[in-house]
Amino acid sequence: MKKNISYVSAAEAVSHIKSHQHVHISGVANVPHILIEALTQRADHGLVEDLHFHHIHTEGPAPYGAPEYEGIFTDQGFFVGANVRASVNAGYADYIPVHLEETPAMYRSGALPCDVALIQVSLPDNKGHVSLGTSVDCTKAAVECAGCVIAVVNPYVPFAYGDLINIEDIDYFVQDARPLISIEFPAPSALDYAIGRRCAELVPDGACLQMGIGSLPGAIAKQLEDHKNLGIHSELFCDGIVDLVEKGVVNGSMKAIDRGKIVASFLLGSQKLYNFIDHNPEVQMRDISYTNDPWMICRNPYTVSINFATEIDLTGQICADSIGTRLYSGTGGQLDFVKGARRSAGGKSIIAMPSRTSKGKSKLVSVLTPGAGVVTPRADAQWIVTEYGAVNLYGKSLQERAQLLIGIAHPDDREALDREAFKRFGPHFKAFHSLNANQEKEPVYVLK
């Protein structure tokens, strides 16, 4: 190694952060909490103010978005996680709408300042490189652009291959040895399995998959166990994918790029998932400008992207970041993969969701709730899946889309949706009920 690592305390490291600076934080499970704690203590003593924080979704305590630090910390994340959701919706924290593929370019272009990068890394290898472990995301770009890079070296951070960091690019090193935040998602429900089965039926053998995390992606993974030669190119992947690797279902043998490799940018899941990527040459953790580039995504044939929504209107406008005006998450990488999958030879874009919310409200609506964000425009919508069926909106007119979507709504909501569609499109609209009088209470599966 060209440089021996000399460690300093967290307090000393963050003393180099000055008021009015913009600070990037490593995301998801790989947040350097020891540095956040030290910086919070510094703020409590009046030694720093007016700091601006940027990050994708983070796990764990988030004092940088807390109301009590108003005027001292300003959180402006690229995604709204549960730990800052209340503060964002109350106005104490803020959100920068951006497709995840473009977040590194915000730093690299200078559109968004990056004065300091707070990162967490693995133990170094014998070539003087450290890994960003479970979260490369836009952090590599932050390291490249920041005037000051502070790294927490943590033995619990897995050494993941892909985009590594040279220790020469780090200014201050801090030690910590706390396990990464892990999550055991709830077991899939019967509803999850019903939706998962619909999705799995649209996935051909040899497909290259993108999907997220949670109980529904877990159900989809279980439904893929009889498939063959699947590949993974995704912004993240779930524990269920590890199970599919162990069963030989996922091997990446049909990929055109990164053949035989699982490619992702960040992870959140169990310790088993984190152990899986540690020194695993079959996994590449890459900058999100690579994983989420639609022109890179489409190079793998039969790419199938599976994403989720909070609400979809009868013309195919897809909301996935908010509930009305209330921000829930963010734009994320949905449209990155929708466009990439649709451009792939034989590819498909799937948006999956239950037909109703947990409170019994239809998620298929005549018009989006006022204030709802359109993450995927109707011109980009393709496959929509609920527990009642799957429909392909691509190439369909507005009235045809309404008919198809009403057909996969909850049976008790179809008549009301028919009436709304009639009001919107006029007397020439052919109601779903009039076309399918014998199927009112039966699940439909429309493959067109």
Coordinates of C-alpha atoms in Angstrom, one line a residue:
M1 CA 0.0 0.0 0.0
K2 CA 1.2 3.5 -0.8
K3 CA -0.3 5.0 2.3
N4 CA -0.6 3.7 5.9
I5 CA -3.9 4.4 7.5
S6 CA -3.8 6.7 10.5
Y7 CA -7.0 6.8 12.5
V8 CA -8.4 9.8 14.3
S9 CA -11.5 10.1 16.5
A10 CA -14.9 10.8 15.0
A11 CA -14.9 14.2 16.9
E12 CA -11.6 15.2 15.3
A13 CA -12.6 14.1 11.9
V14 CA -15.9 16.1 11.8
S15 CA -14.1 19.2 13.2
H16 CA -13.0 19.7 9.6
I17 CA -16.6 20.3 8.5
K18 CA -17.3 24.0 8.3
S19 CA -20.6 25.9 8.6
H20 CA -22.5 26.4 5.3
Q21 CA -21.0 23.3 3.6
H22 CA -22.9 20.6 1.7
V23 CA -22.4 17.1 3.1
H24 CA -23.0 13.8 1.4
I25 CA -23.9 10.7 3.5
S26 CA -23.4 7.1 2.5
G27 CA -26.9 5.6 2.2
V28 CA -29.2 2.8 3.1
A29 CA -27.6 0.2 5.5
N30 CA -24.2 1.8 5.2
V31 CA -24.7 5.1 7.0
P32 CA -21.6 6.2 9.0
H33 CA -23.6 6.8 12.2
I34 CA -20.6 7.4 14.4
L35 CA -19.8 10.5 12.3
I36 CA -23.4 11.7 12.3
E37 CA -23.4 11.4 16.1
A38 CA -20.1 13.3 16.4
L39 CA -21.4 16.0 14.1
T40 CA -24.6 16.3 16.1
Q41 CA -22.6 16.8 19.3
R42 CA -20.7 19.5 17.6
A43 CA -23.9 21.2 16.6
D44 CA -25.2 20.9 20.1
H45 CA -22.2 23.0 21.3
G46 CA -22.8 25.7 18.7
L47 CA -19.7 24.9 16.7
V48 CA -21.3 24.4 13.3
E49 CA -24.5 25.6 11.6
D50 CA -26.3 25.8 8.2
L51 CA -25.1 22.4 7.0
H52 CA -26.9 20.9 4.0
F53 CA -27.1 17.1 3.8
H54 CA -27.7 14.9 0.7
H55 CA -28.2 11.2 0.4
I56 CA -30.4 8.5 -1.0
H57 CA -32.6 6.6 1.5
T58 CA -30.9 6.1 4.8
E59 CA -31.6 3.7 7.6
G60 CA -31.4 4.5 11.3
P61 CA -31.5 7.7 13.3
A62 CA -31.6 10.9 11.1
P63 CA -30.9 14.0 13.3
Y64 CA -30.0 15.9 10.1
G65 CA -33.7 15.9 9.4
A66 CA -35.0 16.5 12.9
P67 CA -37.1 19.6 13.7
E68 CA -34.9 20.5 16.7
Y69 CA -32.0 21.1 14.3
E70 CA -33.9 23.6 12.1
G71 CA -31.4 26.2 10.9
I72 CA -28.5 24.1 11.9
F73 CA -29.0 21.1 9.6
T74 CA -31.0 21.1 6.4
D75 CA -31.7 17.7 4.9
Q76 CA -32.2 17.7 1.1
G77 CA -32.2 14.0 0.2
F78 CA -32.7 12.3 -3.2
F79 CA -35.2 9.9 -1.6
V80 CA -37.6 10.1 1.4
G81 CA -37.1 7.2 3.8
A82 CA -39.2 6.5 6.9
N83 CA -36.7 8.2 9.2
V84 CA -37.2 11.6 7.5
R85 CA -40.7 11.3 6.1
A86 CA -42.5 13.2 8.9
S87 CA -39.9 16.0 8.8
V88 CA -40.1 16.3 5.0
N89 CA -43.9 16.5 5.1
A90 CA -43.8 19.1 7.9
G91 CA -41.3 21.2 6.0
Y92 CA -38.4 20.8 8.4
A93 CA -36.5 18.7 5.8
D94 CA -36.7 18.7 2.0
Y95 CA -36.5 16.5 -1.0
I96 CA -34.7 16.9 -4.4
P97 CA -36.7 15.1 -7.1
V98 CA -34.3 13.2 -9.3
H99 CA -34.1 9.9 -11.1
L100 CA -31.5 7.9 -9.3
E101 CA -29.5 7.4 -12.5
E102 CA -28.8 11.1 -12.5
T103 CA -27.7 11.6 -8.9
P104 CA -24.0 11.1 -9.6
A105 CA -24.2 13.6 -12.4
M106 CA -25.6 16.2 -9.9
Y107 CA -22.3 16.1 -8.1
R108 CA -20.0 15.6 -11.1
S109 CA -21.6 18.4 -13.1
G110 CA -21.4 20.8 -10.2
A111 CA -25.2 21.3 -10.2
L112 CA -25.2 20.4 -6.6
P113 CA -22.2 21.2 -4.4
C114 CA -20.4 18.4 -2.5
D115 CA -17.9 19.8 0.0
V116 CA -17.7 16.8 2.3
A117 CA -18.3 13.1 1.8
L118 CA -19.1 11.0 5.0
I119 CA -18.7 7.4 4.0
Q120 CA -18.4 3.9 5.5
V121 CA -16.0 1.4 4.0
S122 CA -14.6 -2.1 4.4
L123 CA -11.2 -3.1 5.6
P124 CA -8.7 -2.4 2.9
D125 CA -7.3 -5.0 0.6
N126 CA -3.6 -5.5 -0.1
K127 CA -3.7 -3.1 -3.1
G128 CA -4.9 -0.2 -1.0
H129 CA -8.6 -0.3 -2.0
V130 CA -11.6 -0.3 0.2
S131 CA -15.2 -1.2 -0.8
L132 CA -18.3 0.8 -0.2
G133 CA -19.9 -2.5 0.7
T134 CA -23.7 -2.5 0.5
S135 CA -24.1 1.0 -0.9
V136 CA -22.1 2.4 -3.8
D137 CA -25.1 4.5 -5.1
C138 CA -23.9 8.1 -5.8
T139 CA -21.3 7.9 -3.1
K140 CA -18.5 7.2 -5.5
A141 CA -19.3 10.4 -7.3
A142 CA -19.3 12.3 -3.9
V143 CA -15.9 10.9 -3.1
E144 CA -14.6 12.1 -6.5
C145 CA -16.0 15.6 -6.0
A146 CA -15.7 16.4 -2.3
G147 CA -12.9 18.6 -1.0
C148 CA -12.9 16.5 2.2
V149 CA -13.6 12.7 2.4
I150 CA -14.0 11.2 5.9
A151 CA -14.3 7.4 6.0
V152 CA -15.4 5.0 8.7
V153 CA -13.5 1.7 8.4
N154 CA -15.9 -1.0 9.7
P155 CA -15.1 -4.7 9.7
Y156 CA -18.8 -5.4 9.3
V157 CA -18.9 -3.7 5.9
P158 CA -18.6 -6.5 3.3
F159 CA -15.8 -6.2 0.7
A160 CA -17.9 -6.1 -2.5
Y161 CA -16.2 -6.1 -5.8
G162 CA -17.1 -3.5 -8.5
D163 CA -16.5 0.2 -8.0
L164 CA -13.8 0.5 -5.3
I165 CA -12.2 3.5 -3.5
N166 CA -8.5 4.0 -3.3
I167 CA -7.4 4.9 0.2
E168 CA -5.3 7.7 -1.3
D169 CA -8.6 9.5 -2.0
I170 CA -9.6 9.6 1.7
D171 CA -8.5 12.4 4.0
Y172 CA -9.5 11.1 7.4
F173 CA -10.1 7.6 8.7
V174 CA -12.2 6.7 11.7
Q175 CA -12.8 3.3 13.3
D176 CA -16.1 1.8 14.2
A177 CA -17.3 -1.8 14.6
R178 CA -21.1 -1.8 14.8
P179 CA -23.1 -4.2 12.6
L180 CA -24.9 -2.8 9.6
I181 CA -28.6 -2.3 10.0
S182 CA -30.3 -5.4 8.7
I183 CA -34.0 -6.1 8.1
E184 CA -35.9 -9.3 8.0
F185 CA -38.9 -8.4 5.9
P186 CA -42.3 -10.0 6.8
A187 CA -43.2 -13.3 5.2
P188 CA -45.2 -12.8 2.0
S189 CA -49.0 -12.9 2.4
A190 CA -51.5 -14.8 0.3
L191 CA -52.1 -11.5 -1.5
D192 CA -48.4 -11.1 -2.2
Y193 CA -48.2 -14.6 -3.6
A194 CA -51.2 -14.0 -5.9
I195 CA -49.6 -10.9 -7.3
G196 CA -46.2 -12.6 -7.5
R197 CA -47.7 -15.5 -9.5
R198 CA -49.0 -13.0 -12.1
C199 CA -45.6 -11.4 -12.4
A200 CA -43.7 -14.6 -12.6
E201 CA -45.8 -15.8 -15.5
L202 CA -44.6 -12.8 -17.5
V203 CA -40.9 -13.7 -16.9
P204 CA -39.4 -15.9 -19.6
D205 CA -36.4 -18.3 -18.9
G206 CA -33.2 -16.5 -19.6
A207 CA -34.6 -13.1 -18.5
C208 CA -32.5 -10.4 -16.8
L209 CA -34.4 -9.1 -13.7
Q210 CA -34.8 -5.9 -11.8
M211 CA -37.0 -5.7 -8.8
G212 CA -36.9 -4.2 -5.3
I213 CA -37.2 -5.4 -1.7
G214 CA -40.0 -6.3 0.7
S215 CA -42.6 -9.0 1.0
L216 CA -44.0 -8.7 -2.5
P217 CA -40.5 -9.1 -4.2
G218 CA -39.9 -12.0 -1.9
A219 CA -43.1 -13.6 -3.1
I220 CA -42.1 -13.0 -6.7
A221 CA -38.7 -14.6 -6.1
K222 CA -40.4 -17.7 -4.6
Q223 CA -42.6 -18.0 -7.7
L224 CA -39.5 -18.0 -10.0
E225 CA -38.0 -21.1 -8.5
D226 CA -38.9 -23.2 -11.6
H227 CA -37.3 -20.8 -14.0
K228 CA -34.0 -21.3 -15.7
N229 CA -30.9 -19.1 -16.4
L230 CA -32.1 -15.9 -14.9
G231 CA -29.8 -12.9 -14.6
I232 CA -29.8 -9.8 -12.3
H233 CA -29.1 -6.2 -13.3
S234 CA -30.8 -4.0 -10.7
E235 CA -30.4 -1.0 -8.5
L236 CA -30.8 -3.4 -5.6
F237 CA -31.9 -7.0 -4.9
C238 CA -33.5 -9.0 -2.1
D239 CA -32.7 -12.1 0.0
G240 CA -35.0 -14.1 -2.3
I241 CA -32.4 -13.6 -5.1
V242 CA -29.7 -15.2 -2.9
D243 CA -32.0 -18.2 -2.6
L244 CA -32.4 -18.4 -6.4
V245 CA -28.7 -18.3 -6.8
E246 CA -28.3 -21.2 -4.3
K247 CA -31.0 -23.2 -6.3
G248 CA -29.1 -22.5 -9.6
V249 CA -32.0 -20.5 -11.0
V250 CA -30.0 -17.2 -11.2
N251 CA -26.7 -17.7 -13.0
G252 CA -26.5 -14.8 -15.4
S253 CA -25.5 -17.1 -18.3
M254 CA -27.8 -15.4 -20.8
K255 CA -26.7 -11.8 -20.1
A256 CA -25.1 -9.9 -22.9
I257 CA -23.1 -7.6 -20.6
D258 CA -21.6 -8.6 -17.2
R259 CA -22.3 -12.2 -18.1
G260 CA -22.4 -14.4 -15.0
K261 CA -22.4 -11.4 -12.7
I262 CA -25.1 -10.0 -10.4
V263 CA -25.0 -6.2 -10.8
A264 CA -26.5 -3.8 -8.3
S265 CA -25.8 -0.5 -6.6
F266 CA -27.1 -0.8 -3.0
L267 CA -28.7 -3.4 -0.7
L268 CA -30.9 -3.7 2.3
G269 CA -31.9 -7.0 3.9
S270 CA -30.6 -9.7 6.2
Q271 CA -27.1 -10.4 7.4
K272 CA -27.2 -13.4 5.0
L273 CA -27.5 -11.0 2.1
Y274 CA -24.6 -8.9 3.3
N275 CA -22.5 -12.1 3.8
F276 CA -23.4 -13.2 0.3
I277 CA -21.7 -10.2 -1.4
D278 CA -18.6 -10.3 0.8
H279 CA -15.6 -11.2 -1.5
N280 CA -18.0 -12.7 -4.0
P281 CA -16.6 -12.4 -7.5
E282 CA -20.1 -13.1 -8.9
V283 CA -21.4 -9.8 -7.5
Q284 CA -20.5 -6.4 -8.8
M285 CA -21.7 -3.3 -6.8
R286 CA -21.5 -0.4 -9.2
D287 CA -22.1 3.3 -9.4
I288 CA -25.8 4.0 -9.9
S289 CA -25.1 5.9 -13.1
Y290 CA -24.1 2.5 -14.5
T291 CA -26.8 0.2 -13.0
N292 CA -29.6 2.6 -13.8
D293 CA -28.6 3.9 -17.2
P294 CA -31.5 2.9 -19.5
W295 CA -29.0 2.5 -22.4
M296 CA -27.0 0.1 -20.3
I297 CA -30.1 -1.8 -19.0
C298 CA -31.4 -2.4 -22.5
R299 CA -28.2 -4.1 -23.6
N300 CA -29.3 -7.3 -21.8
P301 CA -32.0 -9.1 -23.8
Y302 CA -35.3 -10.1 -22.2
T303 CA -34.8 -7.6 -19.4
V304 CA -37.9 -7.6 -17.1
S305 CA -38.3 -4.7 -14.6
I306 CA -40.8 -5.2 -11.8
N307 CA -41.7 -2.0 -9.8
F308 CA -44.5 -0.9 -7.6
A309 CA -47.0 1.9 -7.3
T310 CA -49.2 3.7 -4.8
E311 CA -51.9 4.6 -7.3
I312 CA -52.6 4.3 -11.1
D313 CA -55.2 6.2 -13.0
L314 CA -57.3 4.8 -15.8
T315 CA -55.1 6.3 -18.5
G316 CA -51.9 4.6 -17.1
Q317 CA -50.4 7.4 -15.1
I318 CA -48.3 5.8 -12.3
C319 CA -47.8 7.4 -8.9
A320 CA -45.1 5.8 -6.8
D321 CA -43.6 8.5 -4.7
S322 CA -46.5 10.1 -2.8
I323 CA -50.0 9.8 -1.4
G324 CA -51.6 12.9 -2.7
T325 CA -49.4 15.8 -1.6
R326 CA -47.8 13.7 1.1
L327 CA -44.3 12.5 0.0
Y328 CA -43.8 8.9 0.8
S329 CA -40.6 7.9 -1.0
G330 CA -39.2 9.4 -4.2
T331 CA -38.8 9.1 -7.9
G332 CA -36.1 6.5 -7.4
G333 CA -35.1 4.4 -10.3
Q334 CA -38.5 3.3 -11.5
L335 CA -38.5 5.2 -14.8
D336 CA -34.8 4.4 -15.4
F337 CA -35.7 0.7 -15.5
V338 CA -39.1 1.1 -17.2
K339 CA -37.4 2.8 -20.2
G340 CA -34.5 0.4 -20.1
A341 CA -36.6 -2.8 -20.0
R342 CA -38.9 -1.6 -22.8
R343 CA -35.9 -0.9 -25.0
S344 CA -34.5 -4.4 -24.3
A345 CA -35.0 -7.0 -27.0
G346 CA -37.9 -9.0 -25.7
G347 CA -38.0 -7.0 -22.6
K348 CA -41.0 -6.0 -20.4
S349 CA -41.8 -3.3 -17.8
I350 CA -44.1 -4.4 -15.1
I351 CA -45.8 -2.3 -12.4
A352 CA -47.4 -4.5 -9.7
M353 CA -49.6 -3.5 -6.8
P354 CA -52.6 -4.8 -4.8
S355 CA -56.0 -3.7 -6.2
R356 CA -56.8 -2.0 -2.9
T357 CA -55.0 -0.2 -0.1
S358 CA -55.0 -1.8 3.4
K359 CA -58.0 0.5 4.2
G360 CA -60.0 -0.9 1.3
K361 CA -59.6 2.0 -1.1
S362 CA -59.1 1.2 -4.8
K363 CA -55.5 1.9 -6.0
L364 CA -56.9 2.0 -9.5
V365 CA -58.5 5.4 -9.8
S366 CA -60.3 7.5 -12.4
V367 CA -57.9 10.4 -11.7
L368 CA -54.9 10.6 -9.4
T369 CA -55.3 12.1 -6.0
P370 CA -54.7 15.8 -6.2
G371 CA -51.0 16.5 -5.6
A372 CA -49.9 12.9 -6.5
G373 CA -46.6 12.7 -8.4
V374 CA -46.4 11.0 -11.8
V375 CA -43.3 8.9 -11.6
T376 CA -44.0 6.9 -14.8
P377 CA -45.9 8.8 -17.5
R378 CA -48.7 7.1 -19.2
A379 CA -46.8 7.1 -22.5
D380 CA -44.2 4.8 -20.8
A381 CA -46.7 2.4 -19.0
Q382 CA -46.6 -1.2 -20.2
W383 CA -47.7 -4.2 -18.0
I384 CA -49.9 -3.5 -15.0
V385 CA -50.4 -6.4 -12.5
T386 CA -52.8 -6.8 -9.6
E387 CA -54.0 -10.0 -7.9
Y388 CA -56.9 -10.0 -10.4
G389 CA -54.8 -10.1 -13.6
A390 CA -52.2 -8.6 -15.8
V391 CA -52.8 -6.1 -18.7
N392 CA -50.5 -4.6 -21.3
L393 CA -51.2 -0.9 -21.9
Y394 CA -48.6 -0.4 -24.6
G395 CA -50.2 0.6 -27.9
K396 CA -53.6 1.0 -26.3
S397 CA -55.8 4.1 -26.5
L398 CA -57.1 5.9 -23.4
Q399 CA -60.5 4.2 -23.6
E400 CA -58.9 0.8 -24.2
R401 CA -56.6 1.3 -21.2
A402 CA -59.6 2.2 -19.0
Q403 CA -61.4 -1.0 -20.0
L404 CA -58.3 -3.1 -19.3
L405 CA -57.5 -1.5 -16.0
I406 CA -61.0 -1.8 -14.7
G407 CA -60.8 -5.5 -15.4
I408 CA -58.0 -5.9 -12.9
A409 CA -59.5 -3.7 -10.2
H410 CA -61.2 -5.2 -7.2
P411 CA -64.6 -6.6 -8.4
D412 CA -66.4 -4.4 -5.9
D413 CA -64.8 -1.3 -7.4
R414 CA -65.4 -2.0 -11.1
E415 CA -68.9 -0.6 -11.4
A416 CA -67.9 2.8 -9.8
L417 CA -64.8 2.9 -12.1
D418 CA -67.0 2.2 -15.1
R419 CA -69.2 5.2 -14.2
E420 CA -66.2 7.5 -13.8
A421 CA -64.8 6.3 -17.1
F422 CA -68.2 6.9 -18.8
K423 CA -68.2 10.5 -17.4
R424 CA -64.6 11.1 -18.6
F425 CA -64.8 9.5 -22.1
G426 CA -68.5 10.0 -22.9
P427 CA -71.3 7.7 -24.1
H428 CA -69.1 5.9 -26.6
F429 CA -67.0 4.3 -23.8
K430 CA -67.6 0.6 -23.6
A431 CA -67.9 -0.3 -20.0
F432 CA -66.0 -3.3 -18.6
H433 CA -69.3 -4.7 -17.1
S434 CA -71.1 -4.6 -20.5
L435 CA -68.2 -6.4 -22.1
N436 CA -67.7 -9.0 -19.3
A437 CA -71.1 -9.4 -17.8
N438 CA -70.4 -13.0 -16.6
Q439 CA -67.0 -12.1 -15.0
E440 CA -68.1 -9.4 -12.5
K441 CA -67.0 -11.3 -9.4
E442 CA -64.4 -13.5 -11.0
P443 CA -60.7 -12.7 -11.3
V444 CA -59.6 -12.0 -14.8
Y445 CA -56.3 -12.5 -16.5
V446 CA -56.0 -10.4 -19.6
L447 CA -53.0 -11.0 -21.8
K448 CA -53.1 -8.6 -24.7

